[in-house]
Tab-separated table of C-alpha atoms and ligand atoms in Angstrom:
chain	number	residue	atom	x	y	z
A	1	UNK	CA	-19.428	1.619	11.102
A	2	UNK	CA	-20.607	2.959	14.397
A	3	UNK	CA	-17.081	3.636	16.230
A	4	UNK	CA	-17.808	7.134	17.567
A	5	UNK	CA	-21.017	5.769	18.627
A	6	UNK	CA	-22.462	7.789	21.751
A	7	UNK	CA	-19.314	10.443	21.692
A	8	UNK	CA	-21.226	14.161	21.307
A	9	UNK	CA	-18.251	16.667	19.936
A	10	UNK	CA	-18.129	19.819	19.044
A	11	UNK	CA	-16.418	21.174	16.093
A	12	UNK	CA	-14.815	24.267	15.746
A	13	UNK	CA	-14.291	26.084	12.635
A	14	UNK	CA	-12.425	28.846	11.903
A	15	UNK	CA	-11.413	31.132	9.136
A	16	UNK	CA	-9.267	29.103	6.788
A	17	UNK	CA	-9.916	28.027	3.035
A	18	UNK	CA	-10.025	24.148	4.358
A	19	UNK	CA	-13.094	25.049	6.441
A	20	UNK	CA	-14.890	23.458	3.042
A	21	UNK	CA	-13.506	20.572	3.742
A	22	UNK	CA	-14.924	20.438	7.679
A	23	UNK	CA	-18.528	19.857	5.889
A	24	UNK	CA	-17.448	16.862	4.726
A	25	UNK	CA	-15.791	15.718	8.441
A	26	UNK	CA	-18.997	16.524	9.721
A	27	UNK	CA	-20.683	14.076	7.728
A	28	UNK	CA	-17.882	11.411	8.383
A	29	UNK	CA	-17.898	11.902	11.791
A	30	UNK	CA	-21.825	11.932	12.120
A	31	UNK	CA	-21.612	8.584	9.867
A	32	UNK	CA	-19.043	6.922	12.461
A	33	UNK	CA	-21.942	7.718	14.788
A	34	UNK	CA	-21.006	10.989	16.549
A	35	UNK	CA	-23.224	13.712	17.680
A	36	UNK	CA	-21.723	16.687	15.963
A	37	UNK	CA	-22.574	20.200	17.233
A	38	UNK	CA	-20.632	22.504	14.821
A	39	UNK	CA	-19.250	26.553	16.050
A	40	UNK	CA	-18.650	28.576	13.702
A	41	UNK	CA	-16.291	31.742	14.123
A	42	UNK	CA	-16.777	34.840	12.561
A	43	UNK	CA	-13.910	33.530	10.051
A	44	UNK	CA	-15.318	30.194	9.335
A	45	UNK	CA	-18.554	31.920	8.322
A	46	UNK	CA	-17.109	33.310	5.857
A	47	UNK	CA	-15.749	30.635	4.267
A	48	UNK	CA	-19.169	28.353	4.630
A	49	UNK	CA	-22.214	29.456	5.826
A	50	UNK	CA	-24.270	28.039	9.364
A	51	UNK	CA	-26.793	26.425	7.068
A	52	UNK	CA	-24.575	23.676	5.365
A	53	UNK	CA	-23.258	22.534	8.863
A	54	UNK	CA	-26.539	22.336	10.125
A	55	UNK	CA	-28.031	20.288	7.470
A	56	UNK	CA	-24.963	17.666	8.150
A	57	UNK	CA	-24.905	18.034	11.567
A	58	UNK	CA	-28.501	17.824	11.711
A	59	UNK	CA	-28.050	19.997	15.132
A	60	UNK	CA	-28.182	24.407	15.696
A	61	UNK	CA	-25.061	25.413	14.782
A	62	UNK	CA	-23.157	28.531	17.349
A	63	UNK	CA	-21.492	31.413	16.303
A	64	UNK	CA	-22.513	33.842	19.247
A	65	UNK	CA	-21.320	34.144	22.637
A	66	UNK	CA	-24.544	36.056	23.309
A	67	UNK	CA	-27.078	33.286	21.536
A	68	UNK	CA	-29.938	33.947	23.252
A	69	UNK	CA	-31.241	30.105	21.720
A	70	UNK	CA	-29.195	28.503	25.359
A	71	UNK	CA	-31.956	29.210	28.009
A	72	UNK	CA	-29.366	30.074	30.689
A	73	UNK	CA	-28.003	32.391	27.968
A	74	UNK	CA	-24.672	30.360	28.537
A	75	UNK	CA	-23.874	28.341	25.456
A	76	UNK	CA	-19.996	29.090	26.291
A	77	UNK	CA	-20.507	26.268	29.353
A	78	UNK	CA	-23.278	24.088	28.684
A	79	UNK	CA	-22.268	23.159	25.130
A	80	UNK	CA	-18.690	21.418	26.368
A	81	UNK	CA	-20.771	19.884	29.497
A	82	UNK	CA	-21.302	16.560	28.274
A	83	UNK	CA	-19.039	16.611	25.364
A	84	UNK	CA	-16.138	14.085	24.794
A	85	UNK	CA	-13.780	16.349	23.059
A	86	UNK	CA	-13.485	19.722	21.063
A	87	UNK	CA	-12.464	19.646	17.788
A	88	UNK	CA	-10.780	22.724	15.935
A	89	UNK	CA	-10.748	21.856	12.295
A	90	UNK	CA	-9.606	24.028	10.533
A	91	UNK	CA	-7.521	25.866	13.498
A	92	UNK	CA	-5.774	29.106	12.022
A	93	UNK	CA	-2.554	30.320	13.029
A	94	UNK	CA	-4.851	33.015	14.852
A	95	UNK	CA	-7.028	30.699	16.934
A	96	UNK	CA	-4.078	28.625	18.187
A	97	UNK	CA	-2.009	31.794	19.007
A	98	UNK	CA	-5.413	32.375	20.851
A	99	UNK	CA	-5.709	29.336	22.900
A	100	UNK	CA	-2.039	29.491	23.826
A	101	UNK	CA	-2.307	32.326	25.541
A	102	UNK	CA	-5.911	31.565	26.876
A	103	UNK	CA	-7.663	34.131	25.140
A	104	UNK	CA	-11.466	34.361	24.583
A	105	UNK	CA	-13.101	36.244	22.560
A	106	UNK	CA	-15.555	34.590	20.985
A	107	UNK	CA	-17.663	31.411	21.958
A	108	UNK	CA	-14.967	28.846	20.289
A	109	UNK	CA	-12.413	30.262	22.218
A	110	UNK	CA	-14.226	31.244	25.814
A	111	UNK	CA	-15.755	27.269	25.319
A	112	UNK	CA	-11.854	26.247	24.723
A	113	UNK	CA	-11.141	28.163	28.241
A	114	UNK	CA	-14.171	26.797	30.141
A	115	UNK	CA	-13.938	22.743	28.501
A	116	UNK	CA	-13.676	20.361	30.789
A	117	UNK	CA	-12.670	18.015	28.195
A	118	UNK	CA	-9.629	17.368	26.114
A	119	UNK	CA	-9.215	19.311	23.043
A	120	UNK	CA	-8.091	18.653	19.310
A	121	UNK	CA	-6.173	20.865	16.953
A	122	UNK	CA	-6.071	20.465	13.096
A	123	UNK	CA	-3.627	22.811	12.091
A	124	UNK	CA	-4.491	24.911	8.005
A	125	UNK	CA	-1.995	27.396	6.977
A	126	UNK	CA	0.513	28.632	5.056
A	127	UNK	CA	3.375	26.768	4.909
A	128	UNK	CA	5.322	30.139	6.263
A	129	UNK	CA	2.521	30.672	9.028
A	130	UNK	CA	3.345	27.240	10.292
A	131	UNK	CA	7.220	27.445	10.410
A	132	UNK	CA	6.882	31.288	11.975
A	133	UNK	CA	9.142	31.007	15.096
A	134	UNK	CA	5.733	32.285	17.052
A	135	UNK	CA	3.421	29.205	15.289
A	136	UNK	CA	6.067	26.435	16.227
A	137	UNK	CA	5.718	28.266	19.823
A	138	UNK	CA	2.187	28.156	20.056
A	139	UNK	CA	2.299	24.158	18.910
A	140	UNK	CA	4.625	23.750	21.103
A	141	UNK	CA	2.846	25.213	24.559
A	142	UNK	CA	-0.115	24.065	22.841
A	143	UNK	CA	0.991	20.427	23.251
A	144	UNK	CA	2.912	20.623	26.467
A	145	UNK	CA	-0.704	22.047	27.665
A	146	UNK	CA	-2.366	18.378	26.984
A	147	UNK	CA	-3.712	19.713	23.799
A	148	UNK	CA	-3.337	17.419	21.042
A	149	UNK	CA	-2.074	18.640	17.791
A	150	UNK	CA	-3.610	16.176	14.552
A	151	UNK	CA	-0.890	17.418	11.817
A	152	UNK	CA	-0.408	19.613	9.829
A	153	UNK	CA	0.299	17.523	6.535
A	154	UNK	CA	2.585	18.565	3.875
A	155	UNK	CA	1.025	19.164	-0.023
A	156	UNK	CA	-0.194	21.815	-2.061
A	157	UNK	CA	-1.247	24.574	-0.669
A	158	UNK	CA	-4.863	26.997	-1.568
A	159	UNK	CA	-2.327	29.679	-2.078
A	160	UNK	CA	-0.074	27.839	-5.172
A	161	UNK	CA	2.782	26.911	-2.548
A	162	UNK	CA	4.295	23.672	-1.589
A	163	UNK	CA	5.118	22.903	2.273
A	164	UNK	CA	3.437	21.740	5.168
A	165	UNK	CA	0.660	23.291	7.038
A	166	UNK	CA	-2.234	21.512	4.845
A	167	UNK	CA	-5.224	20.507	6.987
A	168	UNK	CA	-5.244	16.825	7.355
A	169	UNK	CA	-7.585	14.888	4.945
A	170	UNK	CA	-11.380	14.774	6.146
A	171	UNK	CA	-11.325	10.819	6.307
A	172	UNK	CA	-8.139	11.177	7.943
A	173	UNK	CA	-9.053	13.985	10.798
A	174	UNK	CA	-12.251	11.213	11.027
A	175	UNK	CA	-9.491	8.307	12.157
A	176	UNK	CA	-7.452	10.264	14.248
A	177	UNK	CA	-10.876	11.073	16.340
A	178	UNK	CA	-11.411	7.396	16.498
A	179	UNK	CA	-7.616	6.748	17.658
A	180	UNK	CA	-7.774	9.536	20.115
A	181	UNK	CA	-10.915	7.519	22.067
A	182	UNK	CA	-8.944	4.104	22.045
A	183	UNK	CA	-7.313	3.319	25.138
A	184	UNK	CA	-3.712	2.837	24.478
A	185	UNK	CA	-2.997	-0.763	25.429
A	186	UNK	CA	0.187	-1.299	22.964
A	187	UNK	CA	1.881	1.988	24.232
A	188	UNK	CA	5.763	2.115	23.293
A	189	UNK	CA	5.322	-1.721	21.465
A	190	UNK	CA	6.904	-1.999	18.070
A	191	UNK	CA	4.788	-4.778	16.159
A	192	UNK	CA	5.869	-6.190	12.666
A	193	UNK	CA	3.133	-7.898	10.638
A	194	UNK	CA	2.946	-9.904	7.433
A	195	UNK	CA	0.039	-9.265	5.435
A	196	UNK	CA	-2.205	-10.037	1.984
A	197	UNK	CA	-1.115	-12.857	-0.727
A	198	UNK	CA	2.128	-13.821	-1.812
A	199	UNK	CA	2.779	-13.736	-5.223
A	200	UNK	CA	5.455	-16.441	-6.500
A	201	UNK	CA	6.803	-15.379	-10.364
A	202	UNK	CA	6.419	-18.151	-13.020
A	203	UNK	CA	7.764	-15.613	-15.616
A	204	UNK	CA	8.118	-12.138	-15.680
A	205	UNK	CA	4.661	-11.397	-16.427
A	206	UNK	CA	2.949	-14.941	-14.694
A	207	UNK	CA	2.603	-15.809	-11.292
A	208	UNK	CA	1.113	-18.030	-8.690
A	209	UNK	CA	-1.228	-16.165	-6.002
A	210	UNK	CA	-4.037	-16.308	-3.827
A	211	UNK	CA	-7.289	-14.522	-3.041
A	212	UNK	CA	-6.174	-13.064	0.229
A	213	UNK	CA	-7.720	-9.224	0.404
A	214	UNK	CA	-4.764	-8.245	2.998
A	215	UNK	CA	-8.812	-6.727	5.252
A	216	UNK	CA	-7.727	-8.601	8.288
A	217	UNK	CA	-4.361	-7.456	8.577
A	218	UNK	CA	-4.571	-3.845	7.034
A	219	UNK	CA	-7.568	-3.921	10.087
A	220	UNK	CA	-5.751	-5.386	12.342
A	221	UNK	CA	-2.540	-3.105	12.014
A	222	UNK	CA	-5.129	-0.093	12.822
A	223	UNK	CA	-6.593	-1.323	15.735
A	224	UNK	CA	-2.709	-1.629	16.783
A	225	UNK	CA	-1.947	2.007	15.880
A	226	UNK	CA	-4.781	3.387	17.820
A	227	UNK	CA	-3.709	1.495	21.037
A	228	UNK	CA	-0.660	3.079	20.344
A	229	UNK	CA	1.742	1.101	18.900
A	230	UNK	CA	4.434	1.610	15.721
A	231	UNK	CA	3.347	-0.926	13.343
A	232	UNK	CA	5.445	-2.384	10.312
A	233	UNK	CA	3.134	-3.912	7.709
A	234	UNK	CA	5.032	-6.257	5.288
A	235	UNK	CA	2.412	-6.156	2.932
A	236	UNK	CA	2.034	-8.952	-0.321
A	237	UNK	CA	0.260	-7.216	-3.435
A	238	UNK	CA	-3.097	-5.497	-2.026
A	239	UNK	CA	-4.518	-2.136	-3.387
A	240	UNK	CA	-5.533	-1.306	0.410
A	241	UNK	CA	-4.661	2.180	1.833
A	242	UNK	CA	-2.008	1.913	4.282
A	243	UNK	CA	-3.758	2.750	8.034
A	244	UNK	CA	-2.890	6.059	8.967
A	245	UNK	CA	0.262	5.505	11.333
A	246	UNK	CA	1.496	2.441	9.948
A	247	UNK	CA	4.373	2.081	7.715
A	248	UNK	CA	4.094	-0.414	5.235
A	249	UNK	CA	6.949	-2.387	3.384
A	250	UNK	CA	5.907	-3.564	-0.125
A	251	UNK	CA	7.388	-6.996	-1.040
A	252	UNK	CA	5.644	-9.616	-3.698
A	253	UNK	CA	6.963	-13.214	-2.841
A	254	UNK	CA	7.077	-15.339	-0.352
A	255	UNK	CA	11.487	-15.008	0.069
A	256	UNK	CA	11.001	-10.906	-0.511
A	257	UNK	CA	8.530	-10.885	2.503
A	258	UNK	CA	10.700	-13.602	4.628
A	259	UNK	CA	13.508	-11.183	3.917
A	260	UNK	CA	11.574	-8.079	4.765
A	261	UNK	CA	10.307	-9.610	7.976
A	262	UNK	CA	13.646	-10.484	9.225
A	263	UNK	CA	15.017	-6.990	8.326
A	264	UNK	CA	12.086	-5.060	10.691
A	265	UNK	CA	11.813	-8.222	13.284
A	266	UNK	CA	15.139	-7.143	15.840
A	267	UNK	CA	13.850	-4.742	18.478
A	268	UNK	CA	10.318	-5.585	18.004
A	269	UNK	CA	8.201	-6.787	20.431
A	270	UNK	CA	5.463	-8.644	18.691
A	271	UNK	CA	5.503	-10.293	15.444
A	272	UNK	CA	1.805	-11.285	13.993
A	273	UNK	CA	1.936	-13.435	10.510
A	274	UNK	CA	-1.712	-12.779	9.066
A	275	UNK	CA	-0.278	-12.925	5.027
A	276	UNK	CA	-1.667	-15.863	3.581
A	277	UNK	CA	1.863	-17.037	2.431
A	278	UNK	CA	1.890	-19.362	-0.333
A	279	UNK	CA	3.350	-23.028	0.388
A	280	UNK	CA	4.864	-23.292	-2.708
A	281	UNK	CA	6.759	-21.349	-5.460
A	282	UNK	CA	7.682	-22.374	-8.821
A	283	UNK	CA	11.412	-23.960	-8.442
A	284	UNK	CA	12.550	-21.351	-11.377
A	285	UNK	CA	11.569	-18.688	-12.483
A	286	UNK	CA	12.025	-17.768	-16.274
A	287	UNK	CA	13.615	-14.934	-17.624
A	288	UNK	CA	11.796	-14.260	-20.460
A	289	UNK	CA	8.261	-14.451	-21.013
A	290	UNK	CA	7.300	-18.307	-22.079
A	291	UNK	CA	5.596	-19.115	-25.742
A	292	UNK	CA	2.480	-21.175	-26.012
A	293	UNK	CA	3.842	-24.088	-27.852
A	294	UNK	CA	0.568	-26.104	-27.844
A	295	UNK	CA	2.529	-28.482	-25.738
A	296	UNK	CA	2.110	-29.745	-22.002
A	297	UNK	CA	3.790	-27.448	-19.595
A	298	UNK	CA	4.979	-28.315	-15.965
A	299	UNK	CA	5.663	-26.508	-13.328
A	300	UNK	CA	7.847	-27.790	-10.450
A	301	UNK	CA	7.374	-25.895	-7.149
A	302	UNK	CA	9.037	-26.085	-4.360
A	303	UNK	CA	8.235	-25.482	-0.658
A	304	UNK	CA	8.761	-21.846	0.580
A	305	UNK	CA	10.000	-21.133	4.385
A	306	UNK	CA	7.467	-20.792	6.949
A	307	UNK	CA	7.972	-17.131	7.704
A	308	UNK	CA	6.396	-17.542	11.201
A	309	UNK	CA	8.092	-20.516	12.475
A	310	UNK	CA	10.978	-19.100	11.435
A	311	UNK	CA	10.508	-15.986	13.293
A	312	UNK	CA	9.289	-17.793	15.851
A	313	UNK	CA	12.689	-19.668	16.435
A	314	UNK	CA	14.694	-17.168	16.775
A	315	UNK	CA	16.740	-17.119	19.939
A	316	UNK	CA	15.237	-14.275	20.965
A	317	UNK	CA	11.714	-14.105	19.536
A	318	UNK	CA	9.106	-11.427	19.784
A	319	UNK	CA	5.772	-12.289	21.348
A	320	UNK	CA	4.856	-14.334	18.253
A	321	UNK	CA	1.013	-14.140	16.934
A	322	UNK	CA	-0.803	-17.102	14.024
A	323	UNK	CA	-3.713	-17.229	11.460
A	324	UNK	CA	-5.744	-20.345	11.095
A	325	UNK	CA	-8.300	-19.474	8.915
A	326	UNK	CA	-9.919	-23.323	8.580
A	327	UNK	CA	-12.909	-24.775	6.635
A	328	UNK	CA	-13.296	-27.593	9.768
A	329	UNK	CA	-11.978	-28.841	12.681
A	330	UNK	CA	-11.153	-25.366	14.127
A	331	UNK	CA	-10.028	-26.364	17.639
A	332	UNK	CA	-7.812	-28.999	16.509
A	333	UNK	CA	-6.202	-27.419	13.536
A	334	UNK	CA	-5.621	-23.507	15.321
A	335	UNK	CA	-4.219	-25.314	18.038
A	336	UNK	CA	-2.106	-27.883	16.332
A	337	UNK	CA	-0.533	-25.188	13.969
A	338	UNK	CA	-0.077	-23.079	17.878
A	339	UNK	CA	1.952	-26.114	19.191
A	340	UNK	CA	4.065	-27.042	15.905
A	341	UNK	CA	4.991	-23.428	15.203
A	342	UNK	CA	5.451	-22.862	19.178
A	343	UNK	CA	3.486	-19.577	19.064
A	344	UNK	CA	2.002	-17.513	22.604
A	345	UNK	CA	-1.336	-17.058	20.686
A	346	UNK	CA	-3.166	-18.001	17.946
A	347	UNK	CA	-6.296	-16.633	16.284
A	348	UNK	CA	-8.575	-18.922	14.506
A	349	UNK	CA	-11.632	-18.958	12.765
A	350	UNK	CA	-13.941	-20.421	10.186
A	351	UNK	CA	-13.769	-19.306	6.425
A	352	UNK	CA	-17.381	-19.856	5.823
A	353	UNK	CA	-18.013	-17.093	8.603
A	354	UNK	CA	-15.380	-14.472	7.960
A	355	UNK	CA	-14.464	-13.879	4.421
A	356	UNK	CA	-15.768	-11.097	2.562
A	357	UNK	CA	-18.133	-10.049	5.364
A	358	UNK	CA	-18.346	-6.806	7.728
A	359	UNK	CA	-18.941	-9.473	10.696
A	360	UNK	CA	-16.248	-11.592	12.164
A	361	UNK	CA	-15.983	-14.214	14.469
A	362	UNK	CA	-13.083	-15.579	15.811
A	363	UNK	CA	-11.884	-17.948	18.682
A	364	UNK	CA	-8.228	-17.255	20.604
A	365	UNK	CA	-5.804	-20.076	21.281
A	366	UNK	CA	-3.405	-19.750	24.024
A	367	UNK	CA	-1.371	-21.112	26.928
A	368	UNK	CA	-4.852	-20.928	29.090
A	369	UNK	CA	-7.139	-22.560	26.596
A	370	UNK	CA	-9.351	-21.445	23.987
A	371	UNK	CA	-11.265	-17.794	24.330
A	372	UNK	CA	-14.134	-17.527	21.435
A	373	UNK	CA	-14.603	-13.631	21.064
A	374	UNK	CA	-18.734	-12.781	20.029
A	375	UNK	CA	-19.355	-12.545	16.230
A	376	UNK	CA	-18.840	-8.481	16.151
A	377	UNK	CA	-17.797	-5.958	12.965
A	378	UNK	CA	-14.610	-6.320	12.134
A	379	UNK	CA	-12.929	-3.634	13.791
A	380	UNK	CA	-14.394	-4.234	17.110
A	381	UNK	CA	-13.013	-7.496	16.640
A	382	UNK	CA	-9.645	-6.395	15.693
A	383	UNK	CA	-9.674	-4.270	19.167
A	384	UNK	CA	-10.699	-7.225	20.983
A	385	UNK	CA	-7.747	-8.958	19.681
A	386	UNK	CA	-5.631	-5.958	20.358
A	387	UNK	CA	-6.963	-6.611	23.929
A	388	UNK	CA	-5.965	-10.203	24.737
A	389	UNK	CA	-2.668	-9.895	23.069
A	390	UNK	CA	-1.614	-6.735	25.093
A	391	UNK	CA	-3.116	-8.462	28.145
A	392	UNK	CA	-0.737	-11.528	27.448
A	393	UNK	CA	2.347	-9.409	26.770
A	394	UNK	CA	5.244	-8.985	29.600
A	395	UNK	CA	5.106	-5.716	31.034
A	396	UNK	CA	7.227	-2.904	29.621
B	1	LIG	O1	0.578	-23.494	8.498
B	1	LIG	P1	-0.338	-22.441	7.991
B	1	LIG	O2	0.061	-21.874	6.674
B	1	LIG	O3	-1.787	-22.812	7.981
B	1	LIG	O4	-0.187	-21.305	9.118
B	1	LIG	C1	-0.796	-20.059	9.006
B	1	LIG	C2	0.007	-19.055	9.762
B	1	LIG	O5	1.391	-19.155	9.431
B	1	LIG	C3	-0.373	-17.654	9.381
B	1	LIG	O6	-0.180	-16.869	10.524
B	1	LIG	C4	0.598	-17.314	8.265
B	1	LIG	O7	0.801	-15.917	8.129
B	1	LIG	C5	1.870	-18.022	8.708
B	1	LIG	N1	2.697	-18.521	7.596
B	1	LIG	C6	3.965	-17.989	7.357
B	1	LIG	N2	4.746	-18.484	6.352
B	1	LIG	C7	4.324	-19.496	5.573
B	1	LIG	C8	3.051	-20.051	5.795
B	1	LIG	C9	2.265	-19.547	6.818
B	1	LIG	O8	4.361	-17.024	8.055
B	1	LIG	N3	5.100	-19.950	4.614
């Protein structure tokens, strides 16, 4: 993936025990595509040395206000010049009592003062440090300054205690960058989503499924996050991590998710069905395992609801979103299923092209016609859906 493509940051590290775990966000972010230039405080250094950032930066790495390496000997301006954003990570208790009160120091903090571009805090410390009246001060002024604050998250602790003030997760602090550079088209929307297989009980132990992955919608309900909005993710059985952000309701048959959906569905504004709910579940369902007898067994099944159309119905619906994932006839089918279900928007696209794949293309069916989007890796595509539907939404 290439999302932080072109974006130069610098990363600030200071003297916590979770500045090991800022080696590793350097190589996450470089791998999204960022240019990483990594300064080190006096702290930080102690905790991991100049060396192992530059290897994974691949770039000098600054400790010094006085560095004589910046020709106009001022590394405290031209390093922020023409970056996107400074990121703190770890940021002590210290260093954000710093930059509260506009302190500097040292080159992290003087660059902090002289940036002229916006600036991210990952909180790492003590669970007591971060709920000291002064700390939940400094957040605070820190935040109403147009800083913005990624965490802390609650865990164990270096020092043996339980609480929150734990440094976000490397591959988390990596999608929260991402976020941050998304423009927020689904601001203040509240979007419930279906997503993955159904899974219809034969027995206790049996069941009828499908090989739905649950990739579109799990990427699909990120995109949504980082425009902004709170997403619901009725999820069928997937072994996907939840998207940072989202909150995801676990449900296994077709009735558990239709019952799920029309729990979250009042007060939202957009409902998107991407599960690939089964048609059909077996009429009963037996209580006890069944014996092999040797013997023919049937199974009766009997149609499930059409979650979407149902949702769709309702007297007051949300902006209502459809799958067509088709072998043929694209056009006719996407659009057919847009009309019968009575659904704003459809997306539609070929199986042969987008299973499995990191490549996706889809075509857009709406009131206006149909809008093919270029084959593009999944996530862009995702965004570019993001983008038509929050184009098509009434104004809030
Ligand atoms: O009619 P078809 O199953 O092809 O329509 C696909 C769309 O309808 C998808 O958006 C899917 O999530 C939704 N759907 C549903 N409930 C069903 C069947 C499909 O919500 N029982």
């Amino acid at each position: 993936m290439s999302e932080l493509k072109g974006r130069k940051l610098v990363l600030g590290v200071t003297g916590g025990v979770a500045a090991y775990k800022a080696a590793e966000l350097v190589r996450l972010l470089g791998k999204a595509g960022a240019d990483v230039h990594v300064v080190l405080t006096e702290g930080g250094a102690r905790f991991v040395t100049a060396v192992t950032f530059q290897a994974l930066s691949g770039n000098p790495v600054w400790t010094d206000l006085w560095d004589p390496r910046m020709g106009n000997n001022m590394a405290h301006i031209d390093l922020t010049r023409d970056a996107d954003a400074i990121l703190i990570a770890p940021a002590t208790a210290d260093v954000m009592a710093k930059l509260t009160h506009g302190l500097a120091d040292d080159l992290l903090t003087t660059l902090c003062l002289a940036r002229d571009c916006p600036l991210l805090v990952a909180p790492a410390m003590n669970r007591q440090m971060w709920e000291h009246p002064a700390t939940r001060r400094n957040a605070e002024q820190l935040a109403a300054d147009g800083v913005t604050l990624f965490g802390p998250g609650a865990g164990e602790q270096a020092c043996g205690e339980v609480g929150l003030g734990r440094m976000l997760e490397p591959e988390e602090l990596c999608e929260a960058v991402i976020g941050f550079f998304q423009p927020k088209l689904l601001a203040g929307r509240r979007i419930v989503m279906t997503a993955g297989p159904t899974f219809e009980p034969i027995d206790p132990v049996r069941g009828i499924t499908n090989s739905s992955s649950g990739k579109m919608a799990y990427g699909l309900a990120r995109a949504c996050v980082q425009a902004g909005a709170e997403v619901v993710l009725v999820s069928g059985p997937v072994a996907l991590p939840v998207p940072m952000g989202a909150r995801r309701v676990s449900v296994r048959s077709a009735l558990e998710m239709r019952e799920a959906v029309l729990t979250a569905v009042p007060g939202s504004d957009v409902f998107i069905g991407v599960a690939a709910v089964a048609d059909y579940r077996p009429a009963t369902s037996a209580e006890h395992k069944i014996k092999k007898s040797g013997a023919e067994l049937a199974i009766t099944l009997t149609p499930n609801p059409d979650i979407l159309a149902e949702v769709a119905a309702l007297p007051t619906p949300p902006f209502c979103v459809g799958f067509a994932a088709e072998s043929r006839n694209l056009d006719e089918y996407a659009e057919g299923k847009r009309k019968a279900k009575k659904l704003p928007m459809v997306v539609g696209n070929l199986v042969q092209d987008g299973l499995g794949g990191d490549d996706n293309q889809v075509v857009l069916f709406d009131e206006a016609g149909r809008h093919p989007l270029p084959k593009a890796p999944k996530p862009e595509v995702a965004r570019a859906i993001v983008a038509h539907l929050a184009a098509l939404l009434p104004k809030n």
